[in-house]
Amino acid sequence: MDTRIVDVKTVVTCPGRNFVLLKITTESGVYGVGDGTLNGRELAVAEALDKHIAPLLIGRDADQIEDTWQYLFRGSYWRGGPVLNSALAAVDTALWDIKGKRANMPLYSILGGKTRHGALCYTHASGSTFEETTDNARKFIERGFKVVRCQTEIPGTVGTYGAGQSSNPHGESLPFEERWEPSPYLRTIPKLFEHLRSELGDDIELFHDVHERLTPIQAARLAKDLEPYHLFFLEDPLRPEHHASFRIIRQHSTTPIGMGELFTNKWECLPLIQEQLIDFIRCDLAHVGGITEARKIAAVSECFQVQTAWHGPPDISPITHAANVHLDLATPNFGVQEWVEHPTEVSEVIHGGPTFVDGYLTVTDAPGLGCDIDLEAANRFPYQRAYLPTVRRADGSVHDW
Ligand code: KDG
Ligand code: MG
């Protein structure tokens, strides 16, 4: 059987930031590449892949993607979670890449073919003042972006999410500790969008990422206060655990809501989708178990008029960015794609990935994902321990988010 898996190689590399990559090779020599990067906990995924999952893959048929997905997901008994579902995503993505290469077709074609010429995309504008955020947004608009996420530093806080980070008093290899308070945040963000609209006009689509920091009633107030500025959506207003809280936002506001980068499987998404409590589902393909799970989430979302907006930060590799765009192109209820450019060293290690043209992302017609890993280059950039920031309130307690 020429599709028999004969080799599974995990690659941890840090070309500017850490990535956990996977290469699965079949007996015929055809191989696929995957990405299971979990920012701040990369080595947990790499160990899961190397020690637990790789031995299960040797000898399996690479063609049986769904069966392999179910076997790995159910087989652990422990029901996934971010570490195991990121590892599963790496396997799944590599298997889809192999399938595309064997069929000599780009992945979007295997997933049903193009429904659009490109994937509308957004990127991040931030600044320490309203003026700086506006200038940065303007630069992106001049480059052709039609949707821009806007964040700004909040007076009286330290290291606001998305607005850049000052030097870390705990040392660069320990987590940065933000100081954050809801009251100044809730006062500042509507004023930011008032400023942005007065400077940039109404044609550009703008939105904001709350990053799960608010209580339900605070989120409802923010969504209501932002209504005059017509956000494309308000991202991740609440923590992911308590779905019913989203009803409170809906009761008070018509600001569209996006949610999902912390969900790791379809069942977590389902209550928000079927009750139409969100407008955009924005899971991370590298954390939900890959293309196989994401296309099911997209399909169920289609039934409830929820659009996709897959997570596309710089802390996942171009392999997942490529998977995002292949799926975007083939998904009828696609909404928008997040995309942030990587540092240039990344292209030394990972070749391929989406291309930005006038506000849209496209992929080539190369078979599979159209990406490859340069293993020698990956070795030149060894893993460097790094953490996501944590958040404390003014009284020193860890913020409950
Ligand atoms: O690793 C964490 C990042 O992926 C996250 O902070 C980025 O919120 C994010 C976004 O919307 O891109
Ligand atoms: Mg986010």
Short mmCIF file of C-alpha atoms and ligand atoms in Angstrom, two decimals:
data_model
loop_
_atom_site.label_atom_id
_atom_site.label_comp_id
_atom_site.label_asym_id
_atom_site.label_seq_id
_atom_site.Cartn_x
_atom_site.Cartn_y
_atom_site.Cartn_z
CA MET A 1 0.00 0.00 0.00
CA ASP A 2 1.79 3.15 -1.17
CA THR A 3 -0.25 5.35 1.24
CA ARG A 4 1.08 3.52 4.31
CA ILE A 5 2.62 6.00 6.79
CA VAL A 6 6.31 5.16 7.24
CA ASP A 7 7.68 8.21 9.04
CA VAL A 8 6.35 10.92 11.39
CA LYS A 9 8.70 13.76 12.28
CA THR A 10 7.95 16.52 14.78
CA VAL A 11 9.86 19.76 14.27
CA VAL A 12 10.06 22.46 16.95
CA THR A 13 11.63 25.62 15.60
CA CYS A 14 11.80 29.32 16.47
CA PRO A 15 12.35 31.52 13.40
CA GLY A 16 11.30 34.65 15.32
CA ARG A 17 8.64 32.70 17.22
CA ASN A 18 8.07 29.08 18.18
CA PHE A 19 6.28 26.66 15.89
CA VAL A 20 5.46 22.95 16.27
CA LEU A 21 5.45 21.41 12.80
CA LEU A 22 4.88 17.87 11.58
CA LYS A 23 5.98 15.95 8.50
CA ILE A 24 4.23 12.67 7.71
CA THR A 25 5.79 10.53 4.97
CA THR A 26 4.11 7.66 3.14
CA GLU A 27 5.64 4.57 1.55
CA SER A 28 5.49 6.10 -1.95
CA GLY A 29 7.58 9.04 -0.73
CA VAL A 30 4.63 11.49 -0.85
CA TYR A 31 4.63 13.52 2.37
CA GLY A 32 2.41 16.10 4.03
CA VAL A 33 3.14 18.96 6.43
CA GLY A 34 1.09 20.04 9.44
CA ASP A 35 1.12 22.60 12.24
CA GLY A 36 0.19 22.06 15.90
CA THR A 37 1.61 25.24 17.40
CA LEU A 38 0.12 26.10 20.80
CA ASN A 39 1.62 29.41 21.85
CA GLY A 40 3.39 29.17 25.23
CA ARG A 41 2.88 25.39 25.60
CA GLU A 42 4.61 24.22 22.41
CA LEU A 43 6.65 21.43 23.98
CA ALA A 44 3.57 19.78 25.49
CA VAL A 45 2.19 19.33 21.96
CA ALA A 46 5.58 18.20 20.60
CA GLU A 47 5.86 15.53 23.31
CA ALA A 48 2.30 14.36 22.68
CA LEU A 49 3.11 14.01 18.98
CA ASP A 50 6.49 12.33 19.44
CA LYS A 51 5.81 10.02 22.34
CA HIS A 52 2.09 9.22 22.15
CA ILE A 53 0.79 9.83 18.64
CA ALA A 54 3.62 9.09 16.17
CA PRO A 55 3.80 5.39 17.18
CA LEU A 56 0.05 5.08 16.47
CA LEU A 57 0.45 6.47 12.96
CA ILE A 58 3.22 4.25 11.64
CA GLY A 59 1.66 1.66 9.33
CA ARG A 60 -1.75 3.42 9.10
CA ASP A 61 -3.28 4.36 5.76
CA ALA A 62 -2.75 8.12 5.18
CA ASP A 63 -5.83 8.16 2.96
CA GLN A 64 -8.20 7.48 5.89
CA ILE A 65 -8.30 10.99 7.36
CA GLU A 66 -11.68 10.78 9.10
CA ASP A 67 -10.93 7.38 10.59
CA THR A 68 -7.52 8.55 11.83
CA TRP A 69 -9.14 11.65 13.36
CA GLN A 70 -11.74 9.57 15.24
CA TYR A 71 -9.14 6.99 16.26
CA LEU A 72 -6.83 9.62 17.77
CA PHE A 73 -9.61 11.75 19.32
CA ARG A 74 -11.58 8.88 20.86
CA GLY A 75 -8.53 6.73 21.42
CA SER A 76 -7.04 8.98 24.09
CA TYR A 77 -10.33 8.64 26.04
CA TRP A 78 -9.59 12.06 27.62
CA ARG A 79 -11.45 14.09 25.03
CA GLY A 80 -8.83 16.37 23.55
CA GLY A 81 -8.37 19.82 25.05
CA PRO A 82 -5.93 22.35 23.59
CA VAL A 83 -2.76 20.21 23.78
CA LEU A 84 -4.13 17.00 22.29
CA ASN A 85 -6.34 18.75 19.75
CA SER A 86 -3.39 20.84 18.54
CA ALA A 87 -1.42 17.62 18.09
CA LEU A 88 -4.43 16.15 16.27
CA ALA A 89 -4.58 19.27 14.07
CA ALA A 90 -0.96 18.76 13.02
CA VAL A 91 -1.71 15.17 11.95
CA ASP A 92 -4.99 16.08 10.25
CA THR A 93 -3.51 18.95 8.25
CA ALA A 94 -0.58 16.82 7.08
CA LEU A 95 -2.98 14.06 5.95
CA TRP A 96 -5.08 16.55 3.94
CA ASP A 97 -1.85 17.80 2.37
CA ILE A 98 -0.97 14.23 1.36
CA LYS A 99 -4.44 13.70 -0.09
CA GLY A 100 -4.13 16.85 -2.19
CA LYS A 101 -0.71 15.85 -3.46
CA ARG A 102 -1.89 12.36 -4.37
CA ALA A 103 -4.86 13.81 -6.25
CA ASN A 104 -2.60 16.45 -7.82
CA MET A 105 -5.15 19.07 -6.72
CA PRO A 106 -4.98 22.13 -4.46
CA LEU A 107 -6.77 21.48 -1.19
CA TYR A 108 -9.58 24.00 -1.86
CA SER A 109 -10.48 21.90 -4.89
CA ILE A 110 -10.75 18.69 -2.86
CA LEU A 111 -12.84 20.55 -0.24
CA GLY A 112 -15.46 21.37 -2.88
CA GLY A 113 -13.83 23.99 -5.09
CA LYS A 114 -13.73 27.77 -5.00
CA THR A 115 -16.82 29.68 -3.94
CA ARG A 116 -14.98 33.02 -4.22
CA HIS A 117 -11.87 34.45 -5.88
CA GLY A 118 -10.15 35.27 -2.59
CA ALA A 119 -10.67 35.35 1.17
CA LEU A 120 -11.49 38.81 2.53
CA CYS A 121 -8.94 39.40 5.25
CA TYR A 122 -8.16 41.63 8.21
CA THR A 123 -5.06 42.55 10.10
CA HIS A 124 -4.21 44.31 13.38
CA ALA A 125 -3.74 48.07 13.86
CA SER A 126 -2.63 49.14 17.31
CA GLY A 127 -1.09 52.13 19.03
CA SER A 128 -0.37 53.77 22.33
CA THR A 129 -2.67 56.70 21.43
CA PHE A 130 -5.82 57.07 19.32
CA GLU A 131 -3.75 58.96 16.74
CA GLU A 132 -1.17 56.19 16.51
CA THR A 133 -3.86 53.49 16.12
CA THR A 134 -5.56 55.60 13.44
CA ASP A 135 -2.29 56.18 11.54
CA ASN A 136 -1.53 52.47 11.60
CA ALA A 137 -5.05 51.61 10.42
CA ARG A 138 -4.67 54.17 7.62
CA LYS A 139 -1.42 52.51 6.47
CA PHE A 140 -3.21 49.17 6.20
CA ILE A 141 -6.12 50.76 4.32
CA GLU A 142 -3.62 52.29 1.87
CA ARG A 143 -2.18 48.77 1.33
CA GLY A 144 -5.66 47.57 0.35
CA PHE A 145 -7.07 46.13 3.58
CA LYS A 146 -10.85 46.45 3.73
CA VAL A 147 -11.24 45.25 7.32
CA VAL A 148 -8.97 46.34 10.22
CA ARG A 149 -8.92 45.29 13.88
CA CYS A 150 -8.15 48.29 16.12
CA GLN A 151 -6.65 48.19 19.64
CA THR A 152 -5.23 50.97 21.79
CA GLU A 153 -3.44 51.38 25.10
CA ILE A 154 -5.82 52.12 27.96
CA PRO A 155 -4.74 55.03 30.19
CA GLY A 156 -3.88 53.90 33.71
CA THR A 157 -3.22 50.26 32.71
CA VAL A 158 0.03 48.46 31.84
CA GLY A 159 0.47 46.44 28.66
CA THR A 160 -3.10 46.46 27.33
CA TYR A 161 -3.83 43.44 25.07
CA GLY A 162 -3.09 44.16 21.43
CA ALA A 163 -1.49 47.57 21.99
CA GLY A 164 2.16 46.54 22.19
CA GLN A 165 4.16 45.53 25.23
CA SER A 166 6.78 47.44 27.19
CA SER A 167 9.91 45.67 28.50
CA ASN A 168 9.21 42.83 30.91
CA PRO A 169 10.29 43.47 34.53
CA HIS A 170 10.21 39.67 35.14
CA GLY A 171 12.73 39.01 32.36
CA GLU A 172 11.97 38.23 28.73
CA SER A 173 11.64 34.46 29.28
CA LEU A 174 8.90 34.76 31.94
CA PRO A 175 5.30 35.89 31.37
CA PHE A 176 4.66 39.63 31.12
CA GLU A 177 2.06 40.66 33.72
CA GLU A 178 -0.45 43.18 32.43
CA ARG A 179 -2.32 45.50 34.82
CA TRP A 180 -5.84 45.94 33.62
CA GLU A 181 -9.10 47.49 34.91
CA PRO A 182 -12.51 47.32 33.23
CA SER A 183 -13.70 50.88 33.98
CA PRO A 184 -11.06 52.82 32.03
CA TYR A 185 -11.26 50.18 29.29
CA LEU A 186 -15.04 50.55 28.95
CA ARG A 187 -14.71 54.35 28.82
CA THR A 188 -11.86 54.35 26.29
CA ILE A 189 -12.91 51.89 23.56
CA PRO A 190 -16.09 53.69 22.40
CA LYS A 191 -14.08 56.93 22.24
CA LEU A 192 -11.42 55.14 20.15
CA PHE A 193 -14.05 54.10 17.61
CA GLU A 194 -15.63 57.58 17.59
CA HIS A 195 -12.16 58.92 16.73
CA LEU A 196 -11.52 56.21 14.10
CA ARG A 197 -14.83 56.84 12.35
CA SER A 198 -14.29 60.62 12.31
CA GLU A 199 -10.81 60.16 10.80
CA LEU A 200 -11.34 57.16 8.51
CA GLY A 201 -15.01 57.49 7.52
CA ASP A 202 -17.69 54.82 7.27
CA ASP A 203 -16.52 52.76 4.28
CA ILE A 204 -13.79 50.82 6.03
CA GLU A 205 -14.85 47.85 8.17
CA LEU A 206 -13.47 48.19 11.71
CA PHE A 207 -13.65 46.01 14.77
CA HIS A 208 -12.15 45.29 18.19
CA ASP A 209 -10.89 42.26 20.16
CA VAL A 210 -11.94 42.29 23.85
CA HIS A 211 -9.85 39.16 24.44
CA GLU A 212 -12.39 37.64 26.87
CA ARG A 213 -11.83 40.25 29.59
CA LEU A 214 -15.35 41.41 30.47
CA THR A 215 -18.25 40.26 32.64
CA PRO A 216 -21.55 39.68 30.80
CA ILE A 217 -23.06 43.02 31.75
CA GLN A 218 -19.85 44.91 30.95
CA ALA A 219 -19.73 43.21 27.55
CA ALA A 220 -23.38 44.15 26.93
CA ARG A 221 -22.59 47.79 27.81
CA LEU A 222 -19.59 47.87 25.48
CA ALA A 223 -21.50 46.27 22.59
CA LYS A 224 -24.29 48.84 23.10
CA ASP A 225 -21.92 51.80 23.37
CA LEU A 226 -20.18 50.72 20.16
CA GLU A 227 -23.39 50.50 18.10
CA PRO A 228 -23.05 53.97 16.51
CA TYR A 229 -19.67 52.95 15.01
CA HIS A 230 -21.00 49.84 13.21
CA LEU A 231 -18.33 47.31 14.04
CA PHE A 232 -17.78 44.40 11.67
CA PHE A 233 -17.91 42.39 14.90
CA LEU A 234 -16.86 42.57 18.53
CA GLU A 235 -14.40 39.76 19.15
CA ASP A 236 -14.31 37.39 22.13
CA PRO A 237 -16.21 39.65 24.56
CA LEU A 238 -16.57 36.89 27.20
CA ARG A 239 -14.69 33.96 28.59
CA PRO A 240 -15.45 30.73 26.70
CA GLU A 241 -16.80 28.60 29.52
CA HIS A 242 -20.27 30.05 30.10
CA HIS A 243 -22.30 30.14 26.92
CA ALA A 244 -25.50 31.51 28.46
CA SER A 245 -23.74 34.80 29.25
CA PHE A 246 -23.85 35.62 25.54
CA ARG A 247 -27.63 35.99 25.80
CA ILE A 248 -27.12 39.08 27.94
CA ILE A 249 -25.12 40.76 25.17
CA ARG A 250 -27.78 39.88 22.59
CA GLN A 251 -30.55 41.28 24.81
CA HIS A 252 -28.90 44.70 24.77
CA SER A 253 -27.17 45.21 21.45
CA THR A 254 -27.12 44.69 17.70
CA THR A 255 -23.31 44.83 17.49
CA PRO A 256 -22.29 41.58 15.73
CA ILE A 257 -20.32 39.17 17.92
CA GLY A 258 -17.35 36.93 16.98
CA MET A 259 -16.12 34.19 19.29
CA GLY A 260 -14.11 31.01 19.29
CA GLU A 261 -10.30 31.15 19.43
CA LEU A 262 -10.34 29.35 22.81
CA PHE A 263 -12.75 26.62 21.76
CA THR A 264 -11.10 23.29 20.99
CA ASN A 265 -13.96 21.23 19.53
CA LYS A 266 -17.29 21.47 17.75
CA TRP A 267 -19.37 20.77 20.85
CA GLU A 268 -18.05 23.89 22.58
CA CYS A 269 -19.13 25.99 19.61
CA LEU A 270 -22.54 24.42 19.17
CA PRO A 271 -24.68 26.23 21.82
CA LEU A 272 -23.56 29.67 20.58
CA ILE A 273 -24.21 28.70 16.97
CA GLN A 274 -27.58 27.02 17.35
CA GLU A 275 -28.97 29.81 19.54
CA GLN A 276 -27.55 32.39 17.11
CA LEU A 277 -25.75 34.12 19.97
CA ILE A 278 -22.80 34.90 17.71
CA ASP A 279 -22.41 36.03 14.12
CA PHE A 280 -18.86 34.81 13.43
CA ILE A 281 -17.27 31.57 14.64
CA ARG A 282 -13.53 32.02 14.85
CA CYS A 283 -11.88 28.82 16.05
CA ASP A 284 -8.24 28.09 15.39
CA LEU A 285 -7.73 25.24 12.91
CA ALA A 286 -4.46 24.39 14.68
CA HIS A 287 -6.28 23.95 18.02
CA VAL A 288 -9.59 22.31 17.11
CA GLY A 289 -8.13 19.25 15.44
CA GLY A 290 -7.52 20.66 11.98
CA ILE A 291 -9.48 20.87 8.74
CA THR A 292 -11.66 17.85 9.50
CA GLU A 293 -13.18 19.45 12.61
CA ALA A 294 -13.28 22.99 11.19
CA ARG A 295 -15.29 21.99 8.13
CA LYS A 296 -17.90 20.39 10.41
CA ILE A 297 -18.05 23.58 12.48
CA ALA A 298 -18.46 25.57 9.25
CA ALA A 299 -21.22 23.26 8.03
CA VAL A 300 -23.28 23.49 11.20
CA SER A 301 -22.72 27.29 11.26
CA GLU A 302 -24.13 27.53 7.73
CA CYS A 303 -27.48 26.22 9.01
CA PHE A 304 -27.72 29.10 11.51
CA GLN A 305 -26.37 31.95 9.35
CA VAL A 306 -23.15 32.13 11.34
CA GLN A 307 -20.08 32.95 9.23
CA THR A 308 -16.53 31.71 9.66
CA ALA A 309 -13.64 33.96 10.72
CA TRP A 310 -10.90 31.45 11.53
CA HIS A 311 -8.21 32.56 13.94
CA GLY A 312 -5.08 33.67 12.02
CA PRO A 313 -2.57 35.24 14.45
CA PRO A 314 1.20 35.22 13.82
CA ASP A 315 1.65 32.50 16.47
CA ILE A 316 0.41 29.81 14.11
CA SER A 317 2.59 28.94 11.15
CA PRO A 318 1.99 29.67 7.44
CA ILE A 319 0.87 26.02 7.16
CA THR A 320 -2.26 26.75 9.22
CA HIS A 321 -2.69 30.09 7.44
CA ALA A 322 -2.69 28.16 4.15
CA ALA A 323 -5.19 25.63 5.57
CA ASN A 324 -7.41 28.55 6.64
CA VAL A 325 -7.48 30.03 3.17
CA HIS A 326 -8.06 26.71 1.36
CA LEU A 327 -11.08 26.17 3.62
CA ASP A 328 -12.23 29.81 3.30
CA LEU A 329 -12.28 29.53 -0.48
CA ALA A 330 -14.46 26.41 -0.38
CA THR A 331 -16.85 27.55 2.39
CA PRO A 332 -20.13 29.20 1.37
CA ASN A 333 -20.64 30.84 4.78
CA PHE A 334 -17.10 32.21 4.98
CA GLY A 335 -17.02 35.68 6.55
CA VAL A 336 -13.50 37.00 6.95
CA GLN A 337 -9.96 35.70 7.55
CA GLU A 338 -7.54 37.06 10.15
CA TRP A 339 -4.01 37.37 8.79
CA VAL A 340 -0.89 38.89 10.32
CA GLU A 341 2.41 38.81 8.46
CA HIS A 342 5.21 36.73 9.95
CA PRO A 343 8.77 37.86 10.59
CA THR A 344 10.89 37.29 7.44
CA GLU A 345 12.90 34.42 9.01
CA VAL A 346 9.70 32.33 8.97
CA SER A 347 9.86 32.06 5.18
CA GLU A 348 13.35 30.52 5.48
CA VAL A 349 11.82 27.58 7.39
CA ILE A 350 8.34 27.30 5.91
CA HIS A 351 7.89 27.84 2.21
CA GLY A 352 4.49 28.78 0.81
CA GLY A 353 1.43 30.19 2.55
CA PRO A 354 -1.24 32.66 1.49
CA THR A 355 -0.59 35.77 -0.61
CA PHE A 356 -2.27 39.12 0.06
CA VAL A 357 -3.69 40.95 -2.95
CA ASP A 358 -5.80 44.07 -2.50
CA GLY A 359 -7.63 43.04 0.68
CA TYR A 360 -7.95 39.33 -0.16
CA LEU A 361 -5.86 36.23 0.51
CA THR A 362 -5.22 33.65 -2.15
CA VAL A 363 -3.27 30.39 -2.38
CA THR A 364 -1.51 28.86 -5.37
CA ASP A 365 -2.80 25.90 -7.36
CA ALA A 366 0.06 23.71 -6.10
CA PRO A 367 -1.21 20.28 -5.02
CA GLY A 368 -2.21 20.00 -1.35
CA LEU A 369 -1.58 22.96 0.94
CA GLY A 370 1.24 24.39 -1.18
CA CYS A 371 3.63 24.55 1.80
CA ASP A 372 6.89 22.85 2.67
CA ILE A 373 9.28 22.72 5.64
CA ASP A 374 13.04 23.23 5.21
CA LEU A 375 14.33 20.93 7.95
CA GLU A 376 17.90 22.25 7.79
CA ALA A 377 16.70 25.83 8.16
CA ALA A 378 14.41 24.76 11.06
CA ASN A 379 17.48 23.41 12.89
CA ARG A 380 19.14 26.81 12.65
CA PHE A 381 16.34 28.29 14.81
CA PRO A 382 16.10 26.24 18.04
CA TYR A 383 13.14 26.51 20.41
CA GLN A 384 13.19 29.43 22.85
CA ARG A 385 10.95 29.33 25.90
CA ALA A 386 8.29 32.04 25.69
CA TYR A 387 4.96 32.68 27.41
CA LEU A 388 1.75 34.55 26.73
CA PRO A 389 1.15 37.48 29.11
CA THR A 390 -1.01 37.09 32.22
CA VAL A 391 -3.38 39.76 33.52
CA ARG A 392 -3.63 41.19 37.04
CA ARG A 393 -6.07 43.73 38.43
CA ALA A 394 -4.99 46.91 40.26
CA ASP A 395 -5.24 45.07 43.62
CA GLY A 396 -2.73 42.46 42.42
CA SER A 397 -5.21 39.59 41.93
CA VAL A 398 -5.14 37.52 38.76
CA HIS A 399 -7.95 38.71 36.51
CA ASP A 400 -10.85 36.28 36.26
CA TRP A 401 -11.19 35.90 32.48
O1 KDG B 1 -1.49 33.00 21.24
C1 KDG B 1 -2.50 33.89 21.54
C2 KDG B 1 -2.86 34.68 20.31
O2 KDG B 1 -3.16 33.82 19.27
C3 KDG B 1 -4.00 35.61 20.54
O3 KDG B 1 -3.64 36.49 21.56
C4 KDG B 1 -4.31 36.38 19.28
O4 KDG B 1 -6.44 37.08 20.17
C5 KDG B 1 -5.71 36.88 19.22
C6 KDG B 1 -6.24 37.15 17.88
O5 KDG B 1 -7.41 37.47 17.82
O6 KDG B 1 -5.50 37.04 16.93
MG MG B 2 -8.49 37.33 19.55
#
